[in-house]
Tab-separated table of C-alpha atoms in Angstrom:
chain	number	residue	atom	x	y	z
A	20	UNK	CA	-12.278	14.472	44.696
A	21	UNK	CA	-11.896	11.384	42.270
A	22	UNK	CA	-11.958	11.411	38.446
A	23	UNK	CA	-10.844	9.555	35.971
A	24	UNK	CA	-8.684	10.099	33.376
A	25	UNK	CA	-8.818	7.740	30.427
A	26	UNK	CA	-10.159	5.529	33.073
A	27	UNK	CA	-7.478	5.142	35.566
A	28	UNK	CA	-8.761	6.805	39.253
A	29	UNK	CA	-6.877	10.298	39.759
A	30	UNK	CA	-7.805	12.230	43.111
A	31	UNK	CA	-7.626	15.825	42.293
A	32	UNK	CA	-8.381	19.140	44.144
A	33	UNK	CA	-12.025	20.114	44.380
A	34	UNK	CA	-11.904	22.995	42.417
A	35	UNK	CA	-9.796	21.352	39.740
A	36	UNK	CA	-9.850	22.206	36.366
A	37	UNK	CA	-9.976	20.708	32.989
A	38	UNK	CA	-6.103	21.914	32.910
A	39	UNK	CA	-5.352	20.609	36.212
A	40	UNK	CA	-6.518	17.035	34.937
A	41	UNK	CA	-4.089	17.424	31.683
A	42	UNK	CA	-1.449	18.398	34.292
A	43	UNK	CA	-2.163	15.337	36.369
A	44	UNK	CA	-2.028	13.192	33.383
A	45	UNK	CA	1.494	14.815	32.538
A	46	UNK	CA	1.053	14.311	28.601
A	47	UNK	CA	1.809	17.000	25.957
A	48	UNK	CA	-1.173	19.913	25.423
A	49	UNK	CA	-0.838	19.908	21.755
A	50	UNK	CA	-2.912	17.983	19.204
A	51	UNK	CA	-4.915	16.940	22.191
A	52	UNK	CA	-8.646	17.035	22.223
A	53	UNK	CA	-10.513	16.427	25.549
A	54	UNK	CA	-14.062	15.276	26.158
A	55	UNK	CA	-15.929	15.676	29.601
A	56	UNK	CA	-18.817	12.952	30.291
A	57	UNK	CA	-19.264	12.405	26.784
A	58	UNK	CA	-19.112	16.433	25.541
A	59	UNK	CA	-16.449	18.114	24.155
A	60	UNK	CA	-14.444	20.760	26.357
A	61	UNK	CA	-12.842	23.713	23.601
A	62	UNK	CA	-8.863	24.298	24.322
A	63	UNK	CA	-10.347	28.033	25.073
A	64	UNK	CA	-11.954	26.725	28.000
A	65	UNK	CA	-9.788	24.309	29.794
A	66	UNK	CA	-8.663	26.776	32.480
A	67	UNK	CA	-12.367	27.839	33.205
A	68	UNK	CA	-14.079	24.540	33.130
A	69	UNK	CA	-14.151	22.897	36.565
A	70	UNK	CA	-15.151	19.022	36.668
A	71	UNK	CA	-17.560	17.475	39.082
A	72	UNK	CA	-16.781	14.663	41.752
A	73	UNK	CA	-16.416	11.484	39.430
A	74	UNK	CA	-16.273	13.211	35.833
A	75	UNK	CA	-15.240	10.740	33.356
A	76	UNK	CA	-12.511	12.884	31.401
A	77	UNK	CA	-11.350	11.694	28.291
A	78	UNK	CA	-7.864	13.185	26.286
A	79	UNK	CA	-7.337	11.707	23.094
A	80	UNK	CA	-4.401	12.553	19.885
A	81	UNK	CA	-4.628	11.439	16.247
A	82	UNK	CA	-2.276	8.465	15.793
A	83	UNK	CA	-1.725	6.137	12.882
A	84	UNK	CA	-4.355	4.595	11.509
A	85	UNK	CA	-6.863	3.617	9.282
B	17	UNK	CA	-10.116	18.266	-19.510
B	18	UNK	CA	-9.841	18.395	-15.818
B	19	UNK	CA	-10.258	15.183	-13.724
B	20	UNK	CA	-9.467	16.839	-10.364
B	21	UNK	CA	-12.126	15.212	-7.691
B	22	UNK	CA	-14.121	16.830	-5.427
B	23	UNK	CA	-15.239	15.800	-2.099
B	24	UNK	CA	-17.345	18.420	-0.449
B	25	UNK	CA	-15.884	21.200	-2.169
B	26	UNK	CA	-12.598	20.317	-1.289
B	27	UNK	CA	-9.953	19.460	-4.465
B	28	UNK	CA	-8.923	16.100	-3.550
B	29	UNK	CA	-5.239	15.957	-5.716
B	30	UNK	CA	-4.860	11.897	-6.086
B	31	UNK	CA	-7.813	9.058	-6.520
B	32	UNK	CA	-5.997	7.369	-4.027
B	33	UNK	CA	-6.550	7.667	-0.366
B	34	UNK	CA	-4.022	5.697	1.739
B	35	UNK	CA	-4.427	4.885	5.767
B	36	UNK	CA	-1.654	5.054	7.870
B	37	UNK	CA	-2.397	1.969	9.730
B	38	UNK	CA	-0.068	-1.301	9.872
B	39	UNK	CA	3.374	0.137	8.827
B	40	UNK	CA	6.098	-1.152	10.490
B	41	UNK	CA	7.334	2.152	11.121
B	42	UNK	CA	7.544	6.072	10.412
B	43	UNK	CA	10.105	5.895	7.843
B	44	UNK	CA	8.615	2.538	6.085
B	45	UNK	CA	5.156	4.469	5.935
B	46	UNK	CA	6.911	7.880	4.358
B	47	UNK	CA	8.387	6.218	1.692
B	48	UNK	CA	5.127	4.337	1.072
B	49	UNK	CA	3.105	7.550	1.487
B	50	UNK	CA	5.328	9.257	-1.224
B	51	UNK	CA	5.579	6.248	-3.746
B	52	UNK	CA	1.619	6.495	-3.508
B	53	UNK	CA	0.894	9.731	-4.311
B	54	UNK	CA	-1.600	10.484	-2.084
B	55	UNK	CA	-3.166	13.518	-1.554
B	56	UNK	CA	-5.220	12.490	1.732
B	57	UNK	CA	-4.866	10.015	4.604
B	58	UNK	CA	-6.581	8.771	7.535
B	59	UNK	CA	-5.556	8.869	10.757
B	60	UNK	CA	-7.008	7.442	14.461
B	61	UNK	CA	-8.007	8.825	17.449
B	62	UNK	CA	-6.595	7.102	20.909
B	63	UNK	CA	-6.505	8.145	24.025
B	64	UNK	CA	-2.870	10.019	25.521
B	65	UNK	CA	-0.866	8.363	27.292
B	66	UNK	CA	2.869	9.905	28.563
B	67	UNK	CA	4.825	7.366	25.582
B	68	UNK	CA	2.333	8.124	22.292
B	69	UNK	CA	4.159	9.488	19.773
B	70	UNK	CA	2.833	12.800	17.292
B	71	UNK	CA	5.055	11.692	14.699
B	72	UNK	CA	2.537	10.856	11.996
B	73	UNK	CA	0.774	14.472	12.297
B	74	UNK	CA	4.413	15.366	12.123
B	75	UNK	CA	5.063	13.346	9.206
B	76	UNK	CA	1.768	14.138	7.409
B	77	UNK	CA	2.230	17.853	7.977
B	78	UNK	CA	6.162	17.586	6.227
B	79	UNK	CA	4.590	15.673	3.002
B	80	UNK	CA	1.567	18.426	2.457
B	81	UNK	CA	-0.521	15.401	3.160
B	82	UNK	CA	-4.667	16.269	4.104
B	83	UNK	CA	-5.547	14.488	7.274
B	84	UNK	CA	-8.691	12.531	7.305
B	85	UNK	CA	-9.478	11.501	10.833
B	86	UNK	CA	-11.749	8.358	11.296
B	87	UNK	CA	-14.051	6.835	14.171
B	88	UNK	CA	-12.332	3.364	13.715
B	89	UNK	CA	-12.962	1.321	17.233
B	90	UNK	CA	-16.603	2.790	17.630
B	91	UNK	CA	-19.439	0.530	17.978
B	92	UNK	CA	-21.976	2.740	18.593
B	93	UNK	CA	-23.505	6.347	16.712
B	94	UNK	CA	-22.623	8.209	20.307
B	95	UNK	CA	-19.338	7.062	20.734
B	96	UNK	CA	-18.601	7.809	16.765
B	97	UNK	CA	-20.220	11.212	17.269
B	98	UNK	CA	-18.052	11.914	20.062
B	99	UNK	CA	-15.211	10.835	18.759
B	100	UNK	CA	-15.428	13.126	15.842
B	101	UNK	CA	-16.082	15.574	17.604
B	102	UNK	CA	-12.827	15.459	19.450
B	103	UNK	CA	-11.148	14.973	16.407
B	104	UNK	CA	-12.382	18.364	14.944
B	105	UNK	CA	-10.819	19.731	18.372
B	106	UNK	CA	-7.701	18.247	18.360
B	107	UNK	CA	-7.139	18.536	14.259
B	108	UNK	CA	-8.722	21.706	13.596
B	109	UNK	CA	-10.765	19.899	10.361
B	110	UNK	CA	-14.465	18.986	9.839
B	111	UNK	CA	-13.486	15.926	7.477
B	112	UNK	CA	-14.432	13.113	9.134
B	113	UNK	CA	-14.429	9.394	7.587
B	114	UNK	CA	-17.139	7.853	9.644
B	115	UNK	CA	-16.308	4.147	10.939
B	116	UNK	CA	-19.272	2.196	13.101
B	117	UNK	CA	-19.090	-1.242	13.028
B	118	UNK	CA	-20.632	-4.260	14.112
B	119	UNK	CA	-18.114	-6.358	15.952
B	120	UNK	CA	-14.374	-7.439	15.700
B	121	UNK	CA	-14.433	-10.690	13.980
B	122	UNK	CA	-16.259	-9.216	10.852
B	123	UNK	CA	-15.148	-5.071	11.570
B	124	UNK	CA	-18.111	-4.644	9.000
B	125	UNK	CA	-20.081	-1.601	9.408
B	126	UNK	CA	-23.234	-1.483	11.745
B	127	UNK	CA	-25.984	-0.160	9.293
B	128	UNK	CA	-28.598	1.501	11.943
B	129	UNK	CA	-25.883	3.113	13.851
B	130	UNK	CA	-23.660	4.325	10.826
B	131	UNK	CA	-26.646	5.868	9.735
B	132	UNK	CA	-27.520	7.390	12.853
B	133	UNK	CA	-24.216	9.231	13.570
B	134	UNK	CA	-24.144	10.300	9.753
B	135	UNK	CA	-27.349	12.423	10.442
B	136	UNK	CA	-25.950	14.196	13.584
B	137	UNK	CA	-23.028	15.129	12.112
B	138	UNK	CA	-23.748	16.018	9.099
B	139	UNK	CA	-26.482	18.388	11.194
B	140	UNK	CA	-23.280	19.199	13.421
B	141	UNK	CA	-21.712	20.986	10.373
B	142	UNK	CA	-19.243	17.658	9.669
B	143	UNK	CA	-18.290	16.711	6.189
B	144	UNK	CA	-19.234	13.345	6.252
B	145	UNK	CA	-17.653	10.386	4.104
B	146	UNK	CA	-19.008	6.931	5.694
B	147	UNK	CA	-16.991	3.723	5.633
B	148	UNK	CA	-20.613	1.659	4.266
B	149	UNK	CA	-21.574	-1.705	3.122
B	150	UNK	CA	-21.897	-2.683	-0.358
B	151	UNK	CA	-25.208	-2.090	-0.244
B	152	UNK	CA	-27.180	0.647	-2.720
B	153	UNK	CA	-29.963	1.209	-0.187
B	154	UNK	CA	-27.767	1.835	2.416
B	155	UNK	CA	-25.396	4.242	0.487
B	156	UNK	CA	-28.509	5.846	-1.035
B	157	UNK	CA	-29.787	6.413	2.797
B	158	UNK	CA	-25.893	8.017	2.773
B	159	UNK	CA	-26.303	10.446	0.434
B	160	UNK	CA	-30.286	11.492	1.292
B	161	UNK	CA	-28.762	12.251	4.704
B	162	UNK	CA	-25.955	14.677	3.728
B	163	UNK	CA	-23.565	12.617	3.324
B	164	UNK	CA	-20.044	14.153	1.153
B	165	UNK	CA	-18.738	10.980	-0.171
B	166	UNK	CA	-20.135	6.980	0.373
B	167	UNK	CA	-17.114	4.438	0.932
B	168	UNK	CA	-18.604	1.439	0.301
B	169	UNK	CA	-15.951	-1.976	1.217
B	170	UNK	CA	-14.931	-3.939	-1.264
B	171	UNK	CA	-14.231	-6.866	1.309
B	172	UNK	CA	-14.151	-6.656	5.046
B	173	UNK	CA	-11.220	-4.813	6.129
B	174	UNK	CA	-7.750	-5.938	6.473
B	175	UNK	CA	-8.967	-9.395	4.435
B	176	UNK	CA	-7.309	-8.186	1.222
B	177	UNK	CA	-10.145	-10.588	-0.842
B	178	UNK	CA	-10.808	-7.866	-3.508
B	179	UNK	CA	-14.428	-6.745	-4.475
B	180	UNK	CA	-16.719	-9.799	-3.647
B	181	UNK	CA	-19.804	-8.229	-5.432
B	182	UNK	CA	-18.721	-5.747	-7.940
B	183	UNK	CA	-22.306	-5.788	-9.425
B	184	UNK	CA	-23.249	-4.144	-6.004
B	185	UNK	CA	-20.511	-1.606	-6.499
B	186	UNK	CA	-21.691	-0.795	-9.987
B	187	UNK	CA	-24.981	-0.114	-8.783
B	188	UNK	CA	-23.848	1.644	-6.027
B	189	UNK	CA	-21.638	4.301	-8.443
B	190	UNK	CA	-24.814	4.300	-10.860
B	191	UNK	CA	-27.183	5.498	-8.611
B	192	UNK	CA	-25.083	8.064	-6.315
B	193	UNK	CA	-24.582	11.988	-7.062
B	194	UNK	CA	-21.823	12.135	-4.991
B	195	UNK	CA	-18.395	10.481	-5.001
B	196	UNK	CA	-18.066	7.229	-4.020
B	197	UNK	CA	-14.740	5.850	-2.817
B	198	UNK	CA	-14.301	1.733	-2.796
B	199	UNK	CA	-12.647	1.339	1.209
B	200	UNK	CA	-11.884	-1.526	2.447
B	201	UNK	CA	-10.440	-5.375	1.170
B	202	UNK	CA	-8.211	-4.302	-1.874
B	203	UNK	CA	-5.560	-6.539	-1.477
B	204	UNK	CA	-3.459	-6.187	-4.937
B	205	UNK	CA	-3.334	-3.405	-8.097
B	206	UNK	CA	-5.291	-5.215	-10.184
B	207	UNK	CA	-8.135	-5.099	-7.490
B	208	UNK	CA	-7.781	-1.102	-6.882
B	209	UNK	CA	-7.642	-1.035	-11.199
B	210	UNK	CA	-11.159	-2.646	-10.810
B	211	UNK	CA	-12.783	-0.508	-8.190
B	212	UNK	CA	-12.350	2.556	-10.588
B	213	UNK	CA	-13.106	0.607	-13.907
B	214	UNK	CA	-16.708	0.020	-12.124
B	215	UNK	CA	-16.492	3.825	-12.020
B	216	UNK	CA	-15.515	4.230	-8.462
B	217	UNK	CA	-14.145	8.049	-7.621
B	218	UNK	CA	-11.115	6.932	-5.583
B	219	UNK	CA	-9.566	4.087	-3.895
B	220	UNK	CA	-9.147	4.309	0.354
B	221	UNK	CA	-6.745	1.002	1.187
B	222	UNK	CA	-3.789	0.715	3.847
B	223	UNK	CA	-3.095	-2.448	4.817
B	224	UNK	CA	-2.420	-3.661	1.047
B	225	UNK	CA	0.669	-2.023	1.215
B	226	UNK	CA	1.618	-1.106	4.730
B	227	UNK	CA	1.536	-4.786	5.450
B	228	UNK	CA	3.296	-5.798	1.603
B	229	UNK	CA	6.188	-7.311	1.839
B	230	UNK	CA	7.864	-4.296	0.468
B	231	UNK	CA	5.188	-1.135	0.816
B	232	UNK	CA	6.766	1.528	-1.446
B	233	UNK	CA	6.740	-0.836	-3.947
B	234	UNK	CA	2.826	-1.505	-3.877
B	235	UNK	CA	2.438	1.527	-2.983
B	236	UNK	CA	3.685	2.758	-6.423
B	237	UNK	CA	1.941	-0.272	-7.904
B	238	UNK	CA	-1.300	1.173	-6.085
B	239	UNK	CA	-1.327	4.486	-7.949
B	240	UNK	CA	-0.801	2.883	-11.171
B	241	UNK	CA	-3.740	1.077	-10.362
B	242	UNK	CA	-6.514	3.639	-10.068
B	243	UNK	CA	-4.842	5.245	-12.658
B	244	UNK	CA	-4.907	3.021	-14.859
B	245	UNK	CA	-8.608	1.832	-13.417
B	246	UNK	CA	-9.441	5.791	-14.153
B	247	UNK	CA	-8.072	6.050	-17.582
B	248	UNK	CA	-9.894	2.490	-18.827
B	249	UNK	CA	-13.404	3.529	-17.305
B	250	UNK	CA	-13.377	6.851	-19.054
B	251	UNK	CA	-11.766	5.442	-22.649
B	252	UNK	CA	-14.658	2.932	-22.616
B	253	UNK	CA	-14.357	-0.672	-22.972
B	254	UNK	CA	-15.284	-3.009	-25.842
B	255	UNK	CA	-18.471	-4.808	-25.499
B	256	UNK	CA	-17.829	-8.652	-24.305
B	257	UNK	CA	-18.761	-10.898	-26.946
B	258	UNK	CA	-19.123	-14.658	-27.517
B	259	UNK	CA	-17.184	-15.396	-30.193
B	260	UNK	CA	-14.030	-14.665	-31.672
B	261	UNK	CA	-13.816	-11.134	-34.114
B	262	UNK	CA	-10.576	-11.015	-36.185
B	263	UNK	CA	-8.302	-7.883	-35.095
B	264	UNK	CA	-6.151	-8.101	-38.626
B	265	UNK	CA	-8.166	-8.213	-42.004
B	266	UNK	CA	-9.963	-11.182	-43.219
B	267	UNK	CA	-9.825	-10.080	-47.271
B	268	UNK	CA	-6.621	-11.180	-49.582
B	269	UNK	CA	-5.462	-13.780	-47.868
């Protein structure tokens, strides 16, 4: 199936995970917050949380700003 | 007496908040952060990507530093409220300085929406401060809604122009029960001196003096600003007059 993760296409396995996508996208787990079409996905539940065909997953860190 | 302030509960240490936005670098921004004082600072949230750096949680967490995440980019009340929402995730705080604005070529806040996110997070347990214009109603609307702390801009951001309607400011601070913190458009010390002689709480700048020629320098001359700004409000100013009124004695001479 196809998601995408901060908007760039990614074709993961059906039964893929919120972790699987954070593996796919190869970027450090900590400080990280993740967002699912538009809701927000608790670290405690990445490795239980599947995503649907086309799920819009966001992953985003504090950086400097402001 | 004790002049500590308090922003929903929380002991805030310094009047001046500083963003971590425009240094050159992590070094130039540590010595500016220090030189400053400050107790609390803002970052952004961004999206990952395999080259950003954590260094300024990093940094931030080294200097004892609060971290104030903002919604800065959002245009709308859903993307704000999501975004601080994910920044509660990733930064394990409920501070949140709220950022909705209208478009890029002003970056001045969007009234209906700011509003709008500031009610559903303030219902989602969020301690709210709002980056707001210089307007009382609005800030009033602020408050009535929950709201910790209203940031009203001096100028738009970034502009360094000062405060273009301190009047507005006044009544702003007059009217509110809870802190308010001028954000946005200081541009020198003098200018940060003024926010808190109108009786502003604190002073939330960044680009003043991450972008200053030399940043720990204005940084430091920052903090003797709203300090200075702070000590002058509270000791009470002389009354303007129209004419002149002789400082030495005017008998004997």
């Amino acid at each position: 199936m196809t998601v995408f993760l901060n908007g760039e296409p990614a074709d993961l396995a059906p039964d893929a995970t919120v972790l699987d996508a954070l593996a796919a996208l190869g970027v450090p787990q900590a400080g990280v917050a993740v967002a699912v079409d538009g809701s927000v996905v608790r670290r405690a539940d990445w490795p239980a949380t599947p995503l649907p065909d086309g799920a819009r997953v966001e992953v985003l860190r504090a950086v400097s700003g402001g | 007496m004790d002049d500590t302030l308090l922003i929903g509960g929380r002991k805030i240490a310094s009047r001046l908040i500083m963003g971590t936005g425009g240094a050159a670098n992590l070094e130039i921004l540590e010595r500016a952060l220090v030189a400053s004082g400050t107790s609390l600072t803002t970052v952004a949230m961004r999206r990952v990507d395999a080259t950003t750096g954590t260094g300024v949680l990093e940094l931030l967490r080294r200097l004892g530093i609060e971290i104030l995440p903002n919604t800065a980019g959002c245009r709308t009340a859903a993307e704000a409220v999501l975004t601080a929402r994910l920044a509660r995730e990733a930064l394990e705080t409920d501070l949140v300085k709220l950022e909705v604005v209208a478009d890029d070529r002003t970056l001045l806040p969007d009234p209906i929406e700011l509003l709008d996110a500031a009610e559903q997070l303030v219902d989602d347990g969020f301690t709210v401060l709002p980056y707001t214009n210089d307007d009382p109603v609005l800030a009033r609307k602020l408050e009535q809604a929950g709201c910790a702390a209203v940031m009203p801009l001096g100028s738009p951001i970034g502009t360094g122009l000062g405060i273009r309607n301190p009047h507005n400011i006044a009544m702003i601070v007059e009217a509110a029960g809870v802190p308010v913190v001028l954000d946005a458009g200081i541009g020198t010390a003098s200018e940060a001196a003024q926010a808190m002689e109108l009786g502003c709480d604190a002073v939330l700048l960044a680009t003043a003096v991450t972008r200053a020629a030399d940043p720990e320098r204005m940084a430091h001359a920052m903090r003797l600003g709203v300090e200075a700004g702070r000590a002058a409000h509270g000791a009470g100013r002389i009354p303007r007059r129209y004419w002149a009124q002789a400082s030495s004695p005017d008998v004997d001479r």
